[in-house]
Short mmCIF file of C-alpha atoms and ligand atoms in Angstrom, two decimals:
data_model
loop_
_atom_site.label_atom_id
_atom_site.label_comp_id
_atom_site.label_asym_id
_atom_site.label_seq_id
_atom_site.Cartn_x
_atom_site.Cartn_y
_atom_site.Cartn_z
CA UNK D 73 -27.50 -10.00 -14.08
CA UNK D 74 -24.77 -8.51 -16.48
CA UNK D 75 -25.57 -5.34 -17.81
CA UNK D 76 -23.60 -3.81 -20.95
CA UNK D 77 -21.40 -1.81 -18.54
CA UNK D 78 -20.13 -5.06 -17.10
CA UNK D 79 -18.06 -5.58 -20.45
CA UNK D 80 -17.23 -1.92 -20.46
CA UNK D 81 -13.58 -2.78 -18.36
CA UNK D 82 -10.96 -1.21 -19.99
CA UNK D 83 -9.30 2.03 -21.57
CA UNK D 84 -9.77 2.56 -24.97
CA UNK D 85 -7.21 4.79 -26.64
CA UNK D 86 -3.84 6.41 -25.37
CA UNK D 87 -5.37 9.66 -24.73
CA UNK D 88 -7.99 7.84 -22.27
CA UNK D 89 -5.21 6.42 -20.33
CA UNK D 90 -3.21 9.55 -20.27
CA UNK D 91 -6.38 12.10 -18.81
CA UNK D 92 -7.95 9.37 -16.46
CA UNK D 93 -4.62 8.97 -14.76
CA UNK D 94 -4.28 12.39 -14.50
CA UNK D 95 -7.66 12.72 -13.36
CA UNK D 96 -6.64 10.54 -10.29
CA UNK D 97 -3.72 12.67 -9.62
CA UNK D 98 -5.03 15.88 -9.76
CA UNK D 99 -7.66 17.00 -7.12
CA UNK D 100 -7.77 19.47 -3.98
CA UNK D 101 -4.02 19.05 -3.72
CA UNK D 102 -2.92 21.20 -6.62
CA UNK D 103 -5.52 23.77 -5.36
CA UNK D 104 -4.81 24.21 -1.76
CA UNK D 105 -2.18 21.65 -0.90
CA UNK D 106 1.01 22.50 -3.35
CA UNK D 107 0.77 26.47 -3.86
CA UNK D 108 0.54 27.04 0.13
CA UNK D 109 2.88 24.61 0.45
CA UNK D 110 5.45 25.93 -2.00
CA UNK D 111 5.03 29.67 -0.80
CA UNK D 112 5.82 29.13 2.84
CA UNK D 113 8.71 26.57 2.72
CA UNK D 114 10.80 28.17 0.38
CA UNK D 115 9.14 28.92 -3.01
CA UNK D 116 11.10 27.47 -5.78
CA UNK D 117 13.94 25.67 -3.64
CA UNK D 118 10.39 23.83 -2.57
CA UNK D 119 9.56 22.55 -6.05
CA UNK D 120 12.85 21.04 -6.58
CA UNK D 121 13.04 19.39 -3.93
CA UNK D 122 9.56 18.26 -4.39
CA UNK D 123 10.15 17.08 -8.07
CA UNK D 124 13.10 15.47 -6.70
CA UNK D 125 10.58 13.53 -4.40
CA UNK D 126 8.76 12.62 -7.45
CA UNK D 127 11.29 11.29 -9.28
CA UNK D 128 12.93 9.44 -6.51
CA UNK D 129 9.39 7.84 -4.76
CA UNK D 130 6.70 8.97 -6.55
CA UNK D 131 7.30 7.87 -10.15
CA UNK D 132 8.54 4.84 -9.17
CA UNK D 133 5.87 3.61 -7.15
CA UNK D 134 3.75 4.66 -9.63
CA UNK D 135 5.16 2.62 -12.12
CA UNK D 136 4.97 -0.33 -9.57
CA UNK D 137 1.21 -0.03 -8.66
CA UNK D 138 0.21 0.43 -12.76
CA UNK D 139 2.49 -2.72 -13.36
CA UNK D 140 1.20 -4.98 -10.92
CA UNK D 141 -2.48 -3.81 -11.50
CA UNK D 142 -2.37 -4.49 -16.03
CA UNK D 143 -0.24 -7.96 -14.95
CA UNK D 144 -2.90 -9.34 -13.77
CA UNK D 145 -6.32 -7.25 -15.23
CA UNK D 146 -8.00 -7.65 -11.40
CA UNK D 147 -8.63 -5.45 -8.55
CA UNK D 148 -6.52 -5.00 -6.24
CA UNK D 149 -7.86 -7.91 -3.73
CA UNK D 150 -7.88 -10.22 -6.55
CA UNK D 151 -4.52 -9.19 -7.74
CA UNK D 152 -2.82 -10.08 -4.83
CA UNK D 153 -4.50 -13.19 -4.68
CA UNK D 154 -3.09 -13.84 -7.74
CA UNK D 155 0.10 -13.34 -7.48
CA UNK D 156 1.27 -13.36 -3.53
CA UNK D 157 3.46 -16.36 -3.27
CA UNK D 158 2.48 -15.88 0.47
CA UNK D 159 -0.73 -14.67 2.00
CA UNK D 160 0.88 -12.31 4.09
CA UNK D 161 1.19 -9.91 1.34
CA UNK D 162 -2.42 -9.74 0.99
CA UNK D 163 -2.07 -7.08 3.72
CA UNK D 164 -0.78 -4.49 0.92
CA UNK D 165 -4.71 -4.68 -0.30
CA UNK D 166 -6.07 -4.42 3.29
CA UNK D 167 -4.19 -1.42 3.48
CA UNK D 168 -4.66 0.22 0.45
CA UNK D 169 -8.49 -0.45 -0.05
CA UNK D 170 -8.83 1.09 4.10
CA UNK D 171 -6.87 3.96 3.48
CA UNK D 172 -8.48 4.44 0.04
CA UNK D 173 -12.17 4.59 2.10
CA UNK D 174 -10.58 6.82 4.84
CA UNK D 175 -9.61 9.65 2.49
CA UNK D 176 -12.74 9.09 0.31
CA UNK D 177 -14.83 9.18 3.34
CA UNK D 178 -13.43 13.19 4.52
CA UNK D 179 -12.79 13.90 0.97
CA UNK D 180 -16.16 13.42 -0.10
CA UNK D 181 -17.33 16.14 2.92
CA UNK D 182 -14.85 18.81 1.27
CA UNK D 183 -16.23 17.85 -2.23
CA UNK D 184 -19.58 18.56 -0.76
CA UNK D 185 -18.38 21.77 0.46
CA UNK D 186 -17.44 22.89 -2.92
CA UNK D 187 -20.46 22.28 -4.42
CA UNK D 188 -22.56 24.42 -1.66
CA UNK D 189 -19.67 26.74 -2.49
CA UNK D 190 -19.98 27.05 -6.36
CA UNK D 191 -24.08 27.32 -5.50
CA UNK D 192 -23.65 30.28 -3.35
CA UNK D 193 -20.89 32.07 -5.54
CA UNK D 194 -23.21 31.56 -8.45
CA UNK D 195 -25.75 33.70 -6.84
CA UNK D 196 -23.29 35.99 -5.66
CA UNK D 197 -23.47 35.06 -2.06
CA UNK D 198 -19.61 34.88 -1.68
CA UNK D 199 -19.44 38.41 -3.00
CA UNK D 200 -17.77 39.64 0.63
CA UNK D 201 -14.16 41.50 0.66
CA UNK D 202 -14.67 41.08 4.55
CA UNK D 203 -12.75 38.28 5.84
CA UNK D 204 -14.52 38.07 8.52
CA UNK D 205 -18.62 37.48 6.98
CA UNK D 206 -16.42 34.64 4.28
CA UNK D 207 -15.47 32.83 7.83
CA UNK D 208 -19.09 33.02 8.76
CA UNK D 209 -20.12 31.53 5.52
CA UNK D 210 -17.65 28.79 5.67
CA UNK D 211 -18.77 28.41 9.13
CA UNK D 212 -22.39 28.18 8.05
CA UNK D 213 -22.01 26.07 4.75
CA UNK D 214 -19.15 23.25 7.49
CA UNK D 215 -20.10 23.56 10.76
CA UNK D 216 -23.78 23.10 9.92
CA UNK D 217 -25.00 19.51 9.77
CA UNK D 218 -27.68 19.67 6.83
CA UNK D 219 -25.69 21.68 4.45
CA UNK D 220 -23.20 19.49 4.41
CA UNK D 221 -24.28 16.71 4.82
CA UNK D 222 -26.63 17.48 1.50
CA UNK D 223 -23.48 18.01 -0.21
CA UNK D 224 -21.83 15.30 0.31
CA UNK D 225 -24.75 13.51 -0.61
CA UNK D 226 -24.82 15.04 -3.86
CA UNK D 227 -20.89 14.36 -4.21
CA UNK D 228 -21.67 10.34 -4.09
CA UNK D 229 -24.63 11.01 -6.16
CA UNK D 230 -22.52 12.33 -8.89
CA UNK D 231 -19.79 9.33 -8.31
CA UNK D 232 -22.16 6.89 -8.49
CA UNK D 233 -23.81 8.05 -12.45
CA UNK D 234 -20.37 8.31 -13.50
CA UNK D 235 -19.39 5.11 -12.36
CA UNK D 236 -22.26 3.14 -13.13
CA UNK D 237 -21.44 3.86 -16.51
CA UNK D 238 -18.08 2.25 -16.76
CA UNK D 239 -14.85 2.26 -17.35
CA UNK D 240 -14.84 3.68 -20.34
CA UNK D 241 -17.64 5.35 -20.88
CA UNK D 242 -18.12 6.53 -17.48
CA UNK D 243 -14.60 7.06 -15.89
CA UNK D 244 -12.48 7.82 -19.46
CA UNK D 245 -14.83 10.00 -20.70
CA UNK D 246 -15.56 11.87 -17.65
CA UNK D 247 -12.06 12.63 -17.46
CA UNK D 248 -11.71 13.85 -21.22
CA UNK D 249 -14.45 16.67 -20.27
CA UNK D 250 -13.45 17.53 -16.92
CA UNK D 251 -10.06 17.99 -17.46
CA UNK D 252 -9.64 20.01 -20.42
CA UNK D 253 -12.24 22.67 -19.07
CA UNK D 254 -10.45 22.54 -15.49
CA UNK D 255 -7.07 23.59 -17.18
CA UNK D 256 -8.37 26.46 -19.34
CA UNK D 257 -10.56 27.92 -16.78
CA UNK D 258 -7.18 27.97 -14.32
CA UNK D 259 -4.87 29.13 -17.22
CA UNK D 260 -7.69 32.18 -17.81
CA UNK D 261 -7.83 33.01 -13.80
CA UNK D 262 -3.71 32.47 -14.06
CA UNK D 263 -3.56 35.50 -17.10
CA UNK D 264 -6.09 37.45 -16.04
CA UNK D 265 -4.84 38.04 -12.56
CA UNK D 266 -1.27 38.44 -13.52
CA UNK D 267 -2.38 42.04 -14.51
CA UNK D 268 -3.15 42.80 -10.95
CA UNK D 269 -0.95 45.63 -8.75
CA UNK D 270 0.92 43.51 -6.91
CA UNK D 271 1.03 40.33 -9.17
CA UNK D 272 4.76 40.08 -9.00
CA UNK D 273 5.17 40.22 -5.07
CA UNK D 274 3.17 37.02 -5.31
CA UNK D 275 5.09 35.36 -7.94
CA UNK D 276 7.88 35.76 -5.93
CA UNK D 277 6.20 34.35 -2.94
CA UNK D 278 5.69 31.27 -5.30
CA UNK D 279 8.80 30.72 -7.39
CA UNK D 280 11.93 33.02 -5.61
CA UNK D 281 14.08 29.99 -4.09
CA UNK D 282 15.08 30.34 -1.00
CA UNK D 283 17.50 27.77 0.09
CA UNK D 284 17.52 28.61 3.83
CA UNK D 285 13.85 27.71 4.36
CA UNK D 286 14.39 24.19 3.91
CA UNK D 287 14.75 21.73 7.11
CA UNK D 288 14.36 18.32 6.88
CA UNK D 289 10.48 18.64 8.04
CA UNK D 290 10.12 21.16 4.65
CA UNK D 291 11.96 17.74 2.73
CA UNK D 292 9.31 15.27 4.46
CA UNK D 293 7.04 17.23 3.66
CA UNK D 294 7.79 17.35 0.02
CA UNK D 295 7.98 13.36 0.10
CA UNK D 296 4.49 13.32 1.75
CA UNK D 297 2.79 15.74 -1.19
CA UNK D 298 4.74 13.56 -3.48
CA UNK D 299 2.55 10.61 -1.83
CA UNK D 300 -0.59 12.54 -1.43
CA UNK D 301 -0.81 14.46 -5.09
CA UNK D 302 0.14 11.31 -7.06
CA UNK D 303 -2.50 9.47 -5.60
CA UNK D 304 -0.12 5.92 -4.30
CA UNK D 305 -0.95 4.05 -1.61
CA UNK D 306 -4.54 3.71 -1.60
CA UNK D 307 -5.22 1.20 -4.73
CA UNK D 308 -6.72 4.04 -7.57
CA UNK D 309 -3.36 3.17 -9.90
CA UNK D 310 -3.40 -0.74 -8.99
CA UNK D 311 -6.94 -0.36 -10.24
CA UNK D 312 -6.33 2.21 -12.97
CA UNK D 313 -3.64 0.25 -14.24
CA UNK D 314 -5.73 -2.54 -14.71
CA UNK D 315 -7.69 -1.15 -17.20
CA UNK D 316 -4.35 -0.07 -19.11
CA UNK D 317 -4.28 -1.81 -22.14
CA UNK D 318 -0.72 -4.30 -23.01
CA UNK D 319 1.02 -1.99 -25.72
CA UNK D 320 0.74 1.55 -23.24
CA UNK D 321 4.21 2.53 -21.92
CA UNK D 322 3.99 2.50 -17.92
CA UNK D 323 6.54 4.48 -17.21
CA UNK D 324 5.89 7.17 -20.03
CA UNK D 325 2.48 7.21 -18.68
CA UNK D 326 3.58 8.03 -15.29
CA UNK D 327 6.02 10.26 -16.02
CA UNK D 328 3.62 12.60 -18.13
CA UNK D 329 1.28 12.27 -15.69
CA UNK D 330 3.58 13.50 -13.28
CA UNK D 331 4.59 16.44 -15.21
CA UNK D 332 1.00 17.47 -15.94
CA UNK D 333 -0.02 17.64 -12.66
CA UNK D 334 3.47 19.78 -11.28
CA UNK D 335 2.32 22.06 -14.37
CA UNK D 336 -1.42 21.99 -12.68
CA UNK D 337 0.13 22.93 -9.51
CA UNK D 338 1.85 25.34 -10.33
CA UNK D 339 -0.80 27.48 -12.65
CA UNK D 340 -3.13 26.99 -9.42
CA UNK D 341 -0.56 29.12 -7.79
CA UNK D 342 0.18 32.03 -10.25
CA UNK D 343 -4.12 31.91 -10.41
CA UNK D 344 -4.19 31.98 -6.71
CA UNK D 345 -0.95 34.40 -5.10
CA UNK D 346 -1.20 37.63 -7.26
CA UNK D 347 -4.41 37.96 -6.31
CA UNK D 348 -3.78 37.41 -2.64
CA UNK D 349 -0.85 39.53 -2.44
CA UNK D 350 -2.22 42.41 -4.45
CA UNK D 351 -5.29 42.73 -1.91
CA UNK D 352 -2.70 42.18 1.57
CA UNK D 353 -4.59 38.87 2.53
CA UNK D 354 -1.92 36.30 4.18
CA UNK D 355 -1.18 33.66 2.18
CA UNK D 356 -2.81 30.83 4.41
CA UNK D 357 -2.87 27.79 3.64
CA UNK D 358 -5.55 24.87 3.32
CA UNK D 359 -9.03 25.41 3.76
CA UNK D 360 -9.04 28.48 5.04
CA UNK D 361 -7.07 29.70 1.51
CA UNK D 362 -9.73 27.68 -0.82
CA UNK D 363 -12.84 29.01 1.24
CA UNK D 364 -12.41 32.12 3.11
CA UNK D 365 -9.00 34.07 1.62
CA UNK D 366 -9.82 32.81 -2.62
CA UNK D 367 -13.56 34.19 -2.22
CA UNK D 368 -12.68 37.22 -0.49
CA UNK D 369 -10.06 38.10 -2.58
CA UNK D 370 -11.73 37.15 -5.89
CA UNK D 371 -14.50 39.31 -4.60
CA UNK D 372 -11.81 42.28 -5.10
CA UNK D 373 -11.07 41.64 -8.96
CA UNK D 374 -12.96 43.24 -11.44
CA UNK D 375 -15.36 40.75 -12.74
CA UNK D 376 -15.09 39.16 -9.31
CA UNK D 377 -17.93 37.11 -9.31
CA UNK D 378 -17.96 35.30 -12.50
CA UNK D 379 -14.40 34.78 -11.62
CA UNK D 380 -15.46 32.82 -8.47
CA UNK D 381 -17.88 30.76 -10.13
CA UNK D 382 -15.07 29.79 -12.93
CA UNK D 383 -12.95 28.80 -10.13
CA UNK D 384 -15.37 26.66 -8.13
CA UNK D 385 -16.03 24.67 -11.41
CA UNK D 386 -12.48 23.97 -12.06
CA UNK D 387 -12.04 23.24 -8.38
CA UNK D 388 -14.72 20.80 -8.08
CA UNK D 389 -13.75 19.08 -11.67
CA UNK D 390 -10.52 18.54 -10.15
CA UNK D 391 -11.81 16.95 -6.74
CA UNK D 392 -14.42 15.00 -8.53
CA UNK D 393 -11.94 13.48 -10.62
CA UNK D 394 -9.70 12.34 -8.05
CA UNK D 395 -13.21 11.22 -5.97
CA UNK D 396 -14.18 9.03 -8.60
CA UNK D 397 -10.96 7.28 -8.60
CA UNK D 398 -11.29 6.84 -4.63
CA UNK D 399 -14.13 5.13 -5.52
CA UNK D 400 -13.76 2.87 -8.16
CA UNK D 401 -10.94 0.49 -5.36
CA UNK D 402 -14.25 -0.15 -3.24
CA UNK D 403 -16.48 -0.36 -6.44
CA UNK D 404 -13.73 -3.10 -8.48
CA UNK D 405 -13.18 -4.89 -5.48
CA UNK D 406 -16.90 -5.42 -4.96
CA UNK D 407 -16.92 -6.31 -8.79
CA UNK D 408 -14.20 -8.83 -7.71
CA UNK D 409 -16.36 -10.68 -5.37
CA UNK D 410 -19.18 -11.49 -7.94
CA UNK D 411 -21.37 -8.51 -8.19
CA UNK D 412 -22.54 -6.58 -10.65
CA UNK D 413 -21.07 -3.21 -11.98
CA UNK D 414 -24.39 -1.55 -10.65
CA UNK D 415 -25.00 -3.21 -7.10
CA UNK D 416 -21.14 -2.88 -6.70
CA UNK D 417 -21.90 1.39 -7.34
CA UNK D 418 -24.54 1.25 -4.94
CA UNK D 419 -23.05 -0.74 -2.65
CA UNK D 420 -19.82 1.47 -2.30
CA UNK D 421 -21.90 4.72 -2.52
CA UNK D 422 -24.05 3.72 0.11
CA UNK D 423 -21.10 2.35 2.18
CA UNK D 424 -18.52 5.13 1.95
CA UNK D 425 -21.37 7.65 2.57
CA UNK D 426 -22.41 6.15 5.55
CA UNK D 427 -18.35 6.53 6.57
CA UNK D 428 -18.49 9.57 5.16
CA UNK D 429 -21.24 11.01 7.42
CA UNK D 430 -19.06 10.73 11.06
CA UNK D 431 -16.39 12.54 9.25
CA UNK D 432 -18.98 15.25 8.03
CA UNK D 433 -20.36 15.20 11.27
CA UNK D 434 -17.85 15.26 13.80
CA UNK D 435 -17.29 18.84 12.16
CA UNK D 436 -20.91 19.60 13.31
CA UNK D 437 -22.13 20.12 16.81
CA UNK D 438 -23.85 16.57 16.29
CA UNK D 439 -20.50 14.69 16.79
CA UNK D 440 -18.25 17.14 17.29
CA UNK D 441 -17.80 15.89 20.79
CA UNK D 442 -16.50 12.80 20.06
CA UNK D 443 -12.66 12.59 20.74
CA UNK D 444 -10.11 10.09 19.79
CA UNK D 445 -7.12 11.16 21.18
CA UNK D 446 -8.22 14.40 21.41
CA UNK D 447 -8.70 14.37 17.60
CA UNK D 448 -12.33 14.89 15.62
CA UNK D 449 -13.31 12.01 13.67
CA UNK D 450 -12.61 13.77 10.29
CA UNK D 451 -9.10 14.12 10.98
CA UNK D 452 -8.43 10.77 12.45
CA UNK D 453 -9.72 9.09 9.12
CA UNK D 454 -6.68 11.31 7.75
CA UNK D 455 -4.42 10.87 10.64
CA UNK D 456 -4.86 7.03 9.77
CA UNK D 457 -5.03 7.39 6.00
CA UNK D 458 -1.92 9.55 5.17
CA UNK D 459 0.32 8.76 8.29
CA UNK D 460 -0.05 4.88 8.67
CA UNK D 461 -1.95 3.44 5.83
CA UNK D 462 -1.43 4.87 2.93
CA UNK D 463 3.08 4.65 3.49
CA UNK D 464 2.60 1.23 4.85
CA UNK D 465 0.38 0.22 1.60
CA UNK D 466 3.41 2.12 -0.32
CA UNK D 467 6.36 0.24 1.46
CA UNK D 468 4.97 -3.38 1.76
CA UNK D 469 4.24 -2.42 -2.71
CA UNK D 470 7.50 -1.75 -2.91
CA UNK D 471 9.51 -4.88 -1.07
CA UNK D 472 6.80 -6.85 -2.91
CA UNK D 473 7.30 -5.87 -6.26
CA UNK D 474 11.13 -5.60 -5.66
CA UNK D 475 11.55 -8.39 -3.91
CA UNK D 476 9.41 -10.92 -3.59
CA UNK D 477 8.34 -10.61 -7.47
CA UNK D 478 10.23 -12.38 -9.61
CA UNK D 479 12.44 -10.19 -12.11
CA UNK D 480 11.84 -11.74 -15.17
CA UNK D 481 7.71 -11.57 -14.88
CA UNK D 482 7.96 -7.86 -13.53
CA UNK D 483 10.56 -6.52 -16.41
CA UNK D 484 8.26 -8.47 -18.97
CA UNK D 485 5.10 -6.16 -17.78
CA UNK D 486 7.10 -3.08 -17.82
CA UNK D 487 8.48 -3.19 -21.07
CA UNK D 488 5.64 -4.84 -22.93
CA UNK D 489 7.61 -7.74 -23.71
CA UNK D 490 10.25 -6.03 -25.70
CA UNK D 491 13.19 -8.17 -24.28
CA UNK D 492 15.13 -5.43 -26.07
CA UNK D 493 14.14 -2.85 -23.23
CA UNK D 494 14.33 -5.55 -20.40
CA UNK D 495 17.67 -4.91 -19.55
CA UNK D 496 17.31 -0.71 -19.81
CA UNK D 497 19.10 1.89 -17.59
CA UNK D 498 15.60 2.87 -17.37
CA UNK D 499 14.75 -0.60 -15.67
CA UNK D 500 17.94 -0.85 -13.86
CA UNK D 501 16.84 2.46 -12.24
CA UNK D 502 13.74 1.80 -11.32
CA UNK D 503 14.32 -1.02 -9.57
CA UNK D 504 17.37 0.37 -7.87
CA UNK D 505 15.03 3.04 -6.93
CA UNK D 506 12.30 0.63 -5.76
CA UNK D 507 14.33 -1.99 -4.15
CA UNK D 508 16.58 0.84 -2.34
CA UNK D 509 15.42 4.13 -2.06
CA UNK D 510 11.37 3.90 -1.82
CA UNK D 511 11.21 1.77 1.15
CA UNK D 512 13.79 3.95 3.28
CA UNK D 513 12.39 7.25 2.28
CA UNK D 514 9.11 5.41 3.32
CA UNK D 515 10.06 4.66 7.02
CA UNK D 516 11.40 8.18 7.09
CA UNK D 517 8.43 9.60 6.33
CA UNK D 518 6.09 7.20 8.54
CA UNK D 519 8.65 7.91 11.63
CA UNK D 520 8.10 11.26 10.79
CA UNK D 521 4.28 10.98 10.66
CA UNK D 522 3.74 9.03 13.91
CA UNK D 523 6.48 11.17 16.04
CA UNK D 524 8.27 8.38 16.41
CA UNK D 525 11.75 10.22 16.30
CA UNK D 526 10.74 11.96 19.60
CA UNK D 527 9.49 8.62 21.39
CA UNK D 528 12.89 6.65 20.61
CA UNK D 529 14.97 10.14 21.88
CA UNK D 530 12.51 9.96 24.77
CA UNK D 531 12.73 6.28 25.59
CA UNK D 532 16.98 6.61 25.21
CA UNK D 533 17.32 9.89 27.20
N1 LIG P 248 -4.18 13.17 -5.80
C1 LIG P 248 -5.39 13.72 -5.28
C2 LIG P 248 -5.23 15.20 -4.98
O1 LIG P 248 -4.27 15.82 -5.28
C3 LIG P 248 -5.85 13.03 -4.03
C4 LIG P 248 -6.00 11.57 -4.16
C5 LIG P 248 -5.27 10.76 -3.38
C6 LIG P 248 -6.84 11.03 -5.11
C7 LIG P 248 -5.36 9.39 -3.53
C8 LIG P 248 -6.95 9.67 -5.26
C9 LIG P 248 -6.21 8.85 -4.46
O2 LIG P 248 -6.13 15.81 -4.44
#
């Protein structure tokens, strides 16, 4: 039965394109992934190298995944149907659409978290400057099976009501309330807590380059965050960009997109690293910083609480953003194969959650037993997801659209038709960049991932 929301497929208006990319890209990443990141390998000799990343992998691929998606309108199962000369291809959506319901599935359990989180700081629960009761509450709130289990139930609840909505007037307009209020809150936590003692010590932790901290592990790892923060690999721009309407400019779209998150990132860390510095906390990194070091040290500030709560919202705007577009792969796909917008919602909710709960889980006494190579089951969905699946999904895009596409169709896409434009330094680039440079920086980073450096030195030595 076709509801109204089943004709409700596409973007409407340039701004709606613009924020509901972002709202893919930015997410936990900016929060706890790039600041950390950035302050312990090398501050601003990080960033370049990291923008560098962008430009050379991440914008490209980009552009590929939005180009392929608007050719053909479809989801990503469809779209290689479509247009795969040969079915072996077809293994780029096998990929992507797994390592899409991976990440969703552990994601989903941290989302949860921060909604337990912006409960408690909202009744001033978090309001501890001892580091050691905020590990006991993170303890309680992820090591506990109900809490969050209930929150990640209430993270696919949310999903699902925005999704069942549609395109636009679920996913587009979503994004056009979430994101504004995420980036004033963080500019307001940024300014206010640049007044603090030791604000500067931390801005220098964040931006002071320092050239001899970079190996070639701090340069993967700048390709991987590249990966990781611009959302590629997992099918949420093949999708996205099929709801891109003809006259939008891919690669301006990607490129501002790009920008706007960096600039995200990097007011997450002015918010974040005076604050940490002026109070003597470490600057840690991942969850510990977002849930144990940011509540304690908030706690400190003068208006401390209200603080807190501010930056729980923006956190979990940001998460839920890039959630929803985790999502919507499973949800098209299911769209794809004949149902409805509403059964496919329901469908993927129930599905991913049901994923979602070994991950959740196996952080729990309930499953935390349960060993795969010695790994918990919540960090073997992102062992798989970000080491294997998501570069493989990301390589395979990349000899397929450089490659086995033919040039004429894929230049067409990109410039809109302008023949004018088809024969562009910007084009010539780009597919320099994609035919060369993407898939070996790829297989770098995958070697790197799986170890596989130290098993060829160990199987020649
Ligand atoms: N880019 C998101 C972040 O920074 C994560 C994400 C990855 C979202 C892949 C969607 C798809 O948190």
């Amino acid at each position: 039965m076709a509801s109204h929301n089943d004709n409700d497929t596409v973007f409407t208006s340039k701004l709606g394109v613009l924020v509901a990319t972002l709202g893919t890209a930015v997410g936990l990443g900016n929060i706890w992934k790039f600041p950390a990141l950035t302050g312990q390998n090398g501050g601003a000799a990080f960033v370049i190298i990291y923008i560098v990343a962008c430009f050379a992998l991440g914008l490209p691929l980009m552009v590929a995944e939005i180009t392929l998606g608007r050719m053909t309108g479809k989801d990503i199962v469809s779209t290689f149907k479509e247009l795969a000369p040969h079915r072996a291809w077809f293994i780029i959506a096998i990929f992507s659409l797994f390592s899409g319901i991976l990440v969703i599935a552990y994601y989903s359990d941290v989302v949860g978290w921060v909604f337990t989180y912006l409960g408690k700081s909202f009744f001033g629960e978090l309001n501890t400057t001892e580091p050691t009761i905020a590990k006991d509450i993170f303890d309680s709130v992820v090591h506990s099976a109900q809490p969050a289990l209930t929150g990640q139930f209430i993270t696919f609840a949310v999903i699902g009501i925005v999704l069942t909505l549609g395109v636009h007037t679920g996913i587009e307009r979503i994004s056009k309330i979430l994101l504004p209020i995420l980036t004033i809150l963080l500019i307001g936590i940024a300014i206010n807590n640049l007044f603090l003692e030791k604000a500067m010590a931390g801005l220098e932790f964040l931006f002071k380059p320092d050239f001899s901290k970079v190996t070639t592990r701090v340069v993967l790892e700048a390709v991987g965050l590249a990966f990781f923060k611009l959302s590629l690999g997992m099918g949420t721009l093949y999708t996205y960009g099929s709801y891109f309407p003809k006259n939008q400019n891919i690669p301006l779209v990607a490129t501002r997109v790009m920008f706007a998150d960096l600039a995200i990132s990097l007011i997450a860390g002015i918010a974040i690293f005076p604050a940490v510095f002026t109070f003597n906390f470490e600057p840690t990194s991942g969850t510990s910083l977002l849930f144990i070091t940011i509540p304690a040290v908030f706690a400190q500030i003068p208006g401390g609480t209200i603080i807190t709560v501010l930056f729980f919202i923006l956190t979990l705007f940001a998460a839920l953003g890039a959630s929803i577009s985790l999502v919507e792969v499973s949800v098209a796909t299911l769209i794809g194969q004949g149902c409805s917008r509403i059964q496919a919602v329901l469908i993927a909710v129930i599905g991913l959650f049901f994923i979602g709960i070994f991950a959740t889980l196996s952080l729990t006494p309930v499953l935390s037993d349960v060993r795969i190579f010695g790994e918990n089951i919540f960090d073997i969905y992102d062992f798989c997801s970000s080491n294997i699946l998501m570069p493989l999904g990301g390589f395979f895009t990349a000899l397929f659209i450089g490659y086995a596409m033919e040039k004429n169709t894929v230049t067409k896409e990109l410039t809109n038709q302008y023949t004018l434009f088809q024969h562009s330094i910007i084009i010539q680039g780009w597919y320099f960049l994609i035919r060369y440079i993407v898939p070996i920086l790829i297989l770098v980073v995958l070697f790197n991932g799986l170890d596989l450096w130290n098993t060829i030195e160990n199987i020649f030595t």
